[in-house]
Amino acid sequence: QVRRRIEQSRSYGNWCSCLNYDAWYNATQSYLADYRWPCEPYLLGATSSMPFFDERFIHYGNDKAQHVLSLFYKQFKFAVLPFHFLVHWTHELSGWANQQKRNAHFGEVMELTEQFKFESGTQAGVNWHTGIRFSPGTYRVKDGKRIVWNGEAWIDESTGKPTDPLA
């Protein structure tokens, strides 16, 4: 019965795009999952090490996906627990998430999502199109100054100090 319900959940969309159902069914020990956008798995972790959600996502859509993406950019690993599962029962949408409101803000949410992917990827030294980390020596020009990714942070070449590549 549980397996049948999980199979049905595959039709709900891409929110579980990072879950390999066949690997999970057959696993006898935990394993690392590959991240793919969009991915909205249920997460377990110490709240003290979790980054905050981006508060700009106030309308329905991509709030959890952006949070998981930020974890990926910060090099968190996603382990799948083979003998555990959660079932998300279908329920009525809350008033703030009704279809009319979702449609009214769809473009805004999609634009914000692309902006977030660029910002968070750049800050983390990741090409947000490919998900590949920048090589040390990759640079951008900001306010006429060259800033260089050193493998861990963006450095202002003229001062040698860390800098925000977007500020």
Tab-separated table of C-alpha atoms in Angstrom, residues 61-138:
chain	number	residue	atom	x	y	z
A	61	GLY	CA	5.866	28.722	-5.000
A	62	ASN	CA	9.563	27.828	-4.864
A	63	ASP	CA	10.113	28.814	-1.235
A	64	LYS	CA	11.224	25.319	-0.236
A	65	ALA	CA	12.980	24.718	-3.573
A	66	GLN	CA	15.091	27.873	-3.110
A	67	HIS	CA	15.993	26.794	0.420
A	68	VAL	CA	17.185	23.373	-0.747
A	69	LEU	CA	19.117	25.028	-3.591
A	70	SER	CA	20.865	27.302	-1.081
A	71	LEU	CA	21.839	24.197	0.933
A	72	PHE	CA	23.250	22.624	-2.236
A	73	TYR	CA	25.243	25.781	-3.010
A	74	LYS	CA	26.605	25.752	0.539
A	75	GLN	CA	27.791	22.171	-0.127
A	76	PHE	CA	25.375	20.393	2.195
A	77	LYS	CA	25.045	16.697	1.394
A	78	PHE	CA	21.664	15.007	1.045
A	79	ALA	CA	21.507	11.512	2.513
A	80	VAL	CA	18.556	9.240	1.852
A	81	LEU	CA	17.427	7.059	4.754
A	82	PRO	CA	16.256	3.745	3.296
A	83	PHE	CA	13.948	2.553	6.058
A	84	HIS	CA	12.190	5.863	6.627
A	85	PHE	CA	9.498	7.681	4.747
A	86	LEU	CA	6.965	10.458	5.107
A	87	VAL	CA	3.620	10.637	3.430
A	88	HIS	CA	2.339	14.027	2.396
A	89	TRP	CA	-1.409	13.719	2.246
A	90	THR	CA	-3.236	15.833	-0.280
A	91	HIS	CA	-5.131	18.624	1.447
A	92	GLU	CA	-7.046	21.743	0.557
A	93	LEU	CA	-4.901	24.737	-0.245
A	94	SER	CA	-4.686	27.418	2.396
A	95	GLY	CA	-6.367	30.712	1.611
A	96	TRP	CA	-3.049	32.363	0.789
A	97	ALA	CA	-2.279	29.633	-1.737
A	98	ASN	CA	-5.521	29.487	-3.705
A	99	GLN	CA	-5.207	29.046	-7.462
A	100	GLN	CA	-6.314	32.600	-8.296
A	101	LYS	CA	-3.627	34.100	-6.031
A	102	ARG	CA	-1.058	31.623	-7.343
A	103	ASN	CA	-1.843	32.658	-10.925
A	104	ALA	CA	-1.728	36.360	-10.023
A	105	HIS	CA	1.820	36.040	-8.644
A	106	PHE	CA	3.212	33.357	-10.949
A	107	GLY	CA	5.376	35.708	-13.025
A	108	GLU	CA	6.678	37.472	-9.934
A	109	VAL	CA	7.623	34.162	-8.286
A	110	MET	CA	9.366	32.880	-11.442
A	111	GLU	CA	11.335	36.124	-11.859
A	112	LEU	CA	12.331	36.091	-8.201
A	113	THR	CA	13.360	32.438	-8.509
A	114	GLU	CA	15.740	33.216	-11.399
A	115	GLN	CA	17.123	36.220	-9.516
A	116	PHE	CA	17.665	34.090	-6.404
A	117	LYS	CA	19.410	31.346	-8.392
A	118	PHE	CA	21.808	33.917	-9.886
A	119	GLU	CA	22.483	35.695	-6.585
A	120	SER	CA	22.924	32.651	-4.385
A	121	GLY	CA	24.954	30.793	-7.009
A	122	THR	CA	27.271	33.717	-7.606
A	123	GLN	CA	27.785	34.305	-3.885
A	124	ALA	CA	28.595	30.617	-3.384
A	125	GLY	CA	30.953	30.488	-6.373
A	126	VAL	CA	28.637	28.290	-8.445
A	127	ASN	CA	27.522	28.749	-12.025
A	128	TRP	CA	23.774	28.758	-11.478
A	129	HIS	CA	23.069	27.499	-15.013
A	130	THR	CA	25.171	24.352	-14.656
A	131	GLY	CA	25.573	23.880	-10.882
A	132	ILE	CA	29.357	23.601	-11.365
A	133	ARG	CA	31.607	25.444	-8.906
A	134	PHE	CA	33.769	28.208	-10.331
A	135	SER	CA	37.455	27.415	-10.705
A	136	PRO	CA	39.783	29.488	-8.536
A	137	GLY	CA	40.840	32.497	-10.575
A	138	THR	CA	37.373	33.060	-12.065
